[in-house]
Amino acid sequence: DDPLIAQNASARHYENVRAGGVIEIPENERWLGAKRRYLRFSEVLYGVDHVIEMLVDYLEAGANRAALGKQVALIVGPPGTGKSTAVNILADMLEKSARPLYMINGCTKFEEPLHLLPRHLRAEVEKSLGVHIEGDLCPPCQDRLKKDFTDPDGVVRWQDVPVVPFSFSKRNVRGITSFEPSGEKSEDVTKLTGRENTGVTQMPSRGYNDPYAYDLSGAIPKAERGLCEGRELLSSDPEVLGVFFSVAQERELKITNSTFPQISVDTLVIGHT
């Protein structure tokens, strides 16, 4: 009934910003270059309408899966100019969003339920529902689907997997996360992605290919469907920046030269420095 429930993270932010109110700036007042004023931002931030307009254009590009939306948004400016405030406004709108959202019950990265649909059915479902399905199940959900919802004759009962309502919460690290470099390269990556579960990888019977070999507890997996804020992003190690780039460009979480699996990700990466 409501295809927008299945929209991507950028589209969700774009919808929230426009729902907060937008007005056309009269031509004689466009001395800073902006054509529109987004009220949810202008209530708090003054004199930066042109920057906010660029940010909203970026969100619109991501909503439409255009090339611009595959870049990492980076807000640059001196202290006290509203960089963190702009990100906090986006997060606040997520928490107060009225549109319902759902997730696979028990998934640690708040998986989109439509990822349960097998590939051969997606084109038909996308056409009938008017949605676009992008991404795949995380390894734990794949394992659960195989073990708990697959009959002995091989029939997969994906439609029986329980789905529950989902809401964003910055306090509970649910769909809204932040990352700040610490200077320790290895620690930075694990804070961003999650850690190896050595209790599983060191067992001869399980190893690195086990669905639970890695704990998806980093800032990126926990930001699924919402946003991940990168604080002082340019201070991050190049390997950490590479993770951000792959998430923005390819919608995948992957670490170069690592056994960490490639995980489908849908989140807005926005940094400031």
GROMACS .gro file of C-alpha atoms in nm:
model
  273
    1ASP     CA    1   0.000   0.000   0.000
    2ASP     CA    2   0.291   0.237   0.068
    3PRO     CA    3   0.598   0.180  -0.153
    4LEU     CA    4   0.791   0.454   0.029
    5ILE     CA    5   0.833   0.218   0.324
    6ALA     CA    6   1.095   0.043   0.109
    7GLN     CA    7   1.283   0.359   0.000
    8ASN     CA    8   1.660   0.379   0.047
    9ALA     CA    9   1.830   0.578   0.322
   10SER     CA   10   1.897   0.887   0.108
   11ALA     CA   11   1.534   0.897  -0.006
   12ARG     CA   12   1.420   0.871   0.356
   13HIS     CA   13   1.631   1.172   0.453
   14TYR     CA   14   1.515   1.366   0.147
   15GLU     CA   15   1.151   1.300   0.231
   16ASN     CA   16   1.203   1.407   0.593
   17VAL     CA   17   1.371   1.734   0.494
   18ARG     CA   18   1.097   1.829   0.249
   19ALA     CA   19   0.826   1.731   0.497
   20GLY     CA   20   0.978   1.980   0.739
   21GLY     CA   21   0.885   2.262   0.503
   22VAL     CA   22   1.051   2.434   0.206
   23ILE     CA   23   0.998   2.781   0.063
   24GLU     CA   24   1.125   2.953  -0.249
   25ILE     CA   25   1.356   3.245  -0.171
   26PRO     CA   26   1.256   3.564  -0.359
   27GLU     CA   27   1.504   3.658  -0.631
   28ASN     CA   28   1.594   3.985  -0.460
   29GLU     CA   29   1.702   3.789  -0.149
   30ARG     CA   30   1.921   3.531  -0.324
   31TRP     CA   31   2.243   3.716  -0.250
   32LEU     CA   32   2.400   3.400  -0.102
   33GLY     CA   33   2.307   3.189  -0.401
   34ALA     CA   34   2.037   2.967  -0.251
   35LYS     CA   35   1.701   2.935  -0.427
   36ARG     CA   36   1.523   2.745  -0.150
   37ARG     CA   37   1.510   2.759   0.226
   38TYR     CA   38   1.450   2.435   0.418
   39LEU     CA   39   1.268   2.535   0.733
   40ARG     CA   40   1.383   2.256   0.959
   41PHE     CA   41   1.742   2.379   0.914
   42SER     CA   42   1.675   2.752   0.895
   43GLU     CA   43   1.506   2.743   1.236
   44VAL     CA   44   1.851   2.681   1.387
   45LEU     CA   45   2.115   2.767   1.125
   46TYR     CA   46   2.144   3.116   0.976
   47GLY     CA   47   2.318   3.235   0.662
   48VAL     CA   48   2.400   2.888   0.529
   49ASP     CA   49   2.097   2.827   0.307
   50HIS     CA   50   2.324   2.768   0.007
   51VAL     CA   51   2.511   2.492   0.192
   52ILE     CA   52   2.190   2.324   0.307
   53GLU     CA   53   2.056   2.342  -0.049
   54MET     CA   54   2.368   2.161  -0.173
   55LEU     CA   55   2.319   1.897   0.096
   56VAL     CA   56   1.954   1.845   0.000
   57ASP     CA   57   2.053   1.819  -0.369
   58TYR     CA   58   2.295   1.547  -0.263
   59LEU     CA   59   2.017   1.362  -0.079
   60GLU     CA   60   1.792   1.389  -0.383
   61ALA     CA   61   2.067   1.244  -0.603
   62GLY     CA   62   2.107   0.951  -0.363
   63ALA     CA   63   1.732   0.897  -0.359
   64ASN     CA   64   1.736   0.870  -0.739
   65ARG     CA   65   2.055   0.660  -0.739
   66ALA     CA   66   2.243   0.923  -0.940
   67ALA     CA   67   2.623   0.944  -0.951
   68LEU     CA   68   2.643   1.238  -0.710
   69GLY     CA   69   2.466   1.033  -0.444
   70LYS     CA   70   2.747   0.775  -0.454
   71GLN     CA   71   2.997   1.017  -0.302
   72VAL     CA   72   3.067   1.078   0.065
   73ALA     CA   73   2.914   1.408   0.178
   74LEU     CA   74   3.175   1.614   0.363
   75ILE     CA   75   3.090   1.942   0.539
   76VAL     CA   76   3.398   2.159   0.590
   77GLY     CA   77   3.424   2.471   0.803
   78PRO     CA   78   3.568   2.629   1.117
   79PRO     CA   79   3.431   2.549   1.465
   80GLY     CA   80   3.088   2.681   1.549
   81THR     CA   81   2.953   2.699   1.193
   82GLY     CA   82   2.683   2.436   1.234
   83LYS     CA   83   2.842   2.125   1.082
   84SER     CA   84   2.744   1.891   1.366
   85THR     CA   85   2.414   2.072   1.406
   86ALA     CA   86   2.317   1.996   1.046
   87VAL     CA   87   2.387   1.625   1.099
   88ASN     CA   88   2.199   1.627   1.429
   89ILE     CA   89   1.896   1.776   1.254
   90LEU     CA   90   1.898   1.489   1.004
   91ALA     CA   91   1.922   1.238   1.291
   92ASP     CA   92   1.643   1.410   1.483
   93MET     CA   93   1.414   1.393   1.180
   94LEU     CA   94   1.483   1.019   1.153
   95GLU     CA   95   1.383   0.963   1.514
   96LYS     CA   96   1.061   1.160   1.465
   97SER     CA   97   0.970   1.019   1.124
   98ALA     CA   98   0.606   0.916   1.109
   99ARG     CA   99   0.641   0.666   0.824
  100PRO     CA  100   0.645   0.306   0.954
  101LEU     CA  101   0.952   0.093   0.904
  102TYR     CA  102   1.017  -0.278   0.953
  103MET     CA  103   1.310  -0.514   1.007
  104ILE     CA  104   1.379  -0.886   1.026
  105ASN     CA  105   1.320  -0.985   1.387
  106GLY     CA  106   1.647  -1.050   1.570
  107CYS     CA  107   1.883  -0.914   1.303
  108THR     CA  108   2.172  -0.720   1.459
  109LYS     CA  109   2.194  -0.483   1.159
  110PHE     CA  110   1.819  -0.418   1.131
  111GLU     CA  111   1.786  -0.597   0.796
  112GLU     CA  112   1.539  -0.480   0.530
  113PRO     CA  113   1.273  -0.757   0.512
  114LEU     CA  114   1.257  -0.738   0.131
  115HIS     CA  115   1.610  -0.881   0.124
  116LEU     CA  116   1.445  -1.214   0.206
  117LEU     CA  117   1.302  -1.227  -0.144
  118PRO     CA  118   1.501  -1.460  -0.372
  119ARG     CA  119   1.666  -1.300  -0.672
  120HIS     CA  120   1.444  -1.475  -0.927
  121LEU     CA  121   1.130  -1.318  -0.776
  122ARG     CA  122   1.254  -0.963  -0.729
  123ALA     CA  123   1.180  -0.825  -1.075
  124GLU     CA  124   0.818  -0.940  -1.052
  125VAL     CA  125   0.776  -0.803  -0.700
  126GLU     CA  126   0.942  -0.472  -0.783
  127LYS     CA  127   0.703  -0.426  -1.076
  128SER     CA  128   0.390  -0.515  -0.880
  129LEU     CA  129   0.477  -0.314  -0.566
  130GLY     CA  130   0.651  -0.020  -0.731
  131VAL     CA  131   0.968  -0.060  -0.521
  132HIS     CA  132   1.338  -0.114  -0.585
  133ILE     CA  133   1.505  -0.394  -0.390
  134GLU     CA  134   1.881  -0.350  -0.349
  135GLY     CA  135   2.110  -0.559  -0.132
  136ASP     CA  136   2.124  -0.905   0.020
  137LEU     CA  137   2.085  -1.069   0.358
  138CYS     CA  138   2.368  -1.052   0.609
  139PRO     CA  139   2.541  -1.389   0.681
  140PRO     CA  140   2.354  -1.456   1.010
  141CYS     CA  141   2.017  -1.399   0.842
  142GLN     CA  142   2.118  -1.621   0.550
  143ASP     CA  143   2.211  -1.895   0.796
  144ARG     CA  144   1.886  -1.856   0.985
  145LEU     CA  145   1.685  -1.874   0.662
  146LYS     CA  146   1.868  -2.193   0.566
  147LYS     CA  147   1.841  -2.368   0.902
  148ASP     CA  148   1.502  -2.254   1.037
  149PHE     CA  149   1.296  -2.180   0.728
  150THR     CA  150   1.404  -2.438   0.470
  151ASP     CA  151   1.205  -2.761   0.437
  152PRO     CA  152   1.374  -3.100   0.385
  153ASP     CA  153   1.269  -3.091   0.017
  154GLY     CA  154   1.461  -2.762  -0.029
  155VAL     CA  155   1.165  -2.522  -0.032
  156VAL     CA  156   1.263  -2.196   0.139
  157ARG     CA  157   0.980  -2.038   0.340
  158TRP     CA  158   1.115  -1.682   0.325
  159GLN     CA  159   0.762  -1.548   0.378
  160ASP     CA  160   0.749  -1.709   0.725
  161VAL     CA  161   1.046  -1.517   0.868
  162PRO     CA  162   0.911  -1.289   1.143
  163VAL     CA  163   0.916  -0.916   1.075
  164VAL     CA  164   0.877  -0.647   1.343
  165PRO     CA  165   0.841  -0.266   1.347
  166PHE     CA  166   1.164  -0.068   1.352
  167SER     CA  167   1.235   0.282   1.481
  168PHE     CA  168   1.549   0.495   1.480
  169SER     CA  169   1.722   0.581   1.805
  170LYS     CA  170   2.048   0.770   1.848
  171ARG     CA  171   2.062   0.685   2.218
  172ASN     CA  172   2.018   0.311   2.154
  173VAL     CA  173   2.250   0.311   1.847
  174ARG     CA  174   1.971   0.193   1.620
  175GLY     CA  175   2.011   0.325   1.267
  176ILE     CA  176   2.200   0.637   1.381
  177THR     CA  177   2.572   0.613   1.463
  178SER     CA  178   2.884   0.827   1.478
  179PHE     CA  179   3.251   0.753   1.424
  180GLU     CA  180   3.554   0.950   1.538
  181PRO     CA  181   3.911   0.838   1.456
  182SER     CA  182   4.121   0.739   1.754
  183GLY     CA  183   4.463   0.721   1.590
  184GLU     CA  184   4.486   0.343   1.625
  185LYS     CA  185   4.448   0.198   1.276
  186SER     CA  186   4.323  -0.148   1.372
  187GLU     CA  187   4.092  -0.013   1.639
  188ASP     CA  188   3.947   0.244   1.399
  189VAL     CA  189   3.850  -0.024   1.146
  190THR     CA  190   3.686  -0.250   1.403
  191LYS     CA  191   3.493   0.044   1.552
  192LEU     CA  192   3.363   0.112   1.204
  193THR     CA  193   3.293  -0.240   1.080
  194GLY     CA  194   3.280  -0.484   1.371
  195ARG     CA  195   3.519  -0.740   1.513
  196GLU     CA  196   3.630  -1.091   1.436
  197ASN     CA  197   3.463  -1.344   1.664
  198THR     CA  198   3.775  -1.542   1.756
  199GLY     CA  199   3.567  -1.789   1.955
  200VAL     CA  200   3.426  -1.902   1.620
  201THR     CA  201   3.715  -1.845   1.376
  202GLN     CA  202   3.964  -2.045   1.587
  203MET     CA  203   3.739  -2.351   1.604
  204PRO     CA  204   3.851  -2.613   1.347
  205SER     CA  205   3.490  -2.710   1.281
  206ARG     CA  206   3.382  -2.354   1.198
  207GLY     CA  207   3.650  -2.104   1.090
  208TYR     CA  208   3.635  -1.780   0.892
  209ASN     CA  209   3.354  -1.887   0.658
  210ASP     CA  210   3.113  -1.937   0.944
  211PRO     CA  211   2.814  -1.698   0.932
  212TYR     CA  212   2.894  -1.585   1.285
  213ALA     CA  213   3.270  -1.543   1.234
  214TYR     CA  214   3.233  -1.167   1.256
  215ASP     CA  215   3.039  -0.954   1.497
  216LEU     CA  216   2.854  -0.687   1.297
  217SER     CA  217   2.865  -0.437   1.582
  218GLY     CA  218   3.050  -0.149   1.414
  219ALA     CA  219   2.919   0.196   1.335
  220ILE     CA  220   2.841   0.109   0.971
  221PRO     CA  221   2.624  -0.203   1.031
  222LYS     CA  222   2.443  -0.032   1.317
  223ALA     CA  223   2.365   0.264   1.088
  224GLU     CA  224   2.161   0.050   0.849
  225ARG     CA  225   1.859   0.238   0.701
  226GLY     CA  226   1.974   0.566   0.863
  227LEU     CA  227   2.302   0.758   0.881
  228CYS     CA  228   2.662   0.723   0.995
  229GLU     CA  229   2.829   1.048   1.100
  230GLY     CA  230   3.205   1.070   1.047
  231ARG     CA  231   3.355   1.325   1.283
  232GLU     CA  232   3.684   1.490   1.180
  233LEU     CA  233   3.673   1.255   0.884
  234LEU     CA  234   3.993   1.377   0.719
  235SER     CA  235   4.190   1.265   1.027
  236SER     CA  236   4.098   0.903   0.957
  237ASP     CA  237   4.343   0.645   0.827
  238PRO     CA  238   4.320   0.582   0.448
  239GLU     CA  239   4.200   0.227   0.516
  240VAL     CA  240   3.913   0.366   0.720
  241LEU     CA  241   3.829   0.616   0.447
  242GLY     CA  242   3.827   0.326   0.200
  243VAL     CA  243   3.551   0.162   0.402
  244PHE     CA  244   3.345   0.481   0.388
  245PHE     CA  245   3.400   0.510   0.013
  246SER     CA  246   3.292   0.152  -0.059
  247VAL     CA  247   2.978   0.201   0.149
  248ALA     CA  248   2.888   0.524  -0.035
  249GLN     CA  249   2.980   0.409  -0.385
  250GLU     CA  250   2.898   0.039  -0.387
  251ARG     CA  251   2.655   0.003  -0.095
  252GLU     CA  252   2.886  -0.264   0.044
  253LEU     CA  253   3.088  -0.296   0.361
  254LYS     CA  254   3.424  -0.450   0.279
  255ILE     CA  255   3.779  -0.428   0.406
  256THR     CA  256   4.071  -0.458   0.163
  257ASN     CA  257   4.300  -0.759   0.223
  258SER     CA  258   4.069  -0.892   0.492
  259THR     CA  259   3.860  -1.205   0.536
  260PHE     CA  260   3.572  -0.986   0.653
  261PRO     CA  261   3.274  -1.070   0.428
  262GLN     CA  262   3.121  -0.816   0.191
  263ILE     CA  263   2.800  -0.699   0.356
  264SER     CA  264   2.521  -0.510   0.181
  265VAL     CA  265   2.472  -0.168   0.342
  266ASP     CA  266   2.213   0.105   0.299
  267THR     CA  267   2.303   0.415   0.497
  268LEU     CA  268   2.391   0.779   0.448
  269VAL     CA  269   2.759   0.853   0.508
  270ILE     CA  270   2.803   1.217   0.604
  271GLY     CA  271   3.123   1.359   0.747
  272HIS     CA  272   3.246   1.693   0.874
  273THR     CA  273   3.586   1.839   0.951
   0.00000   0.00000   0.00000
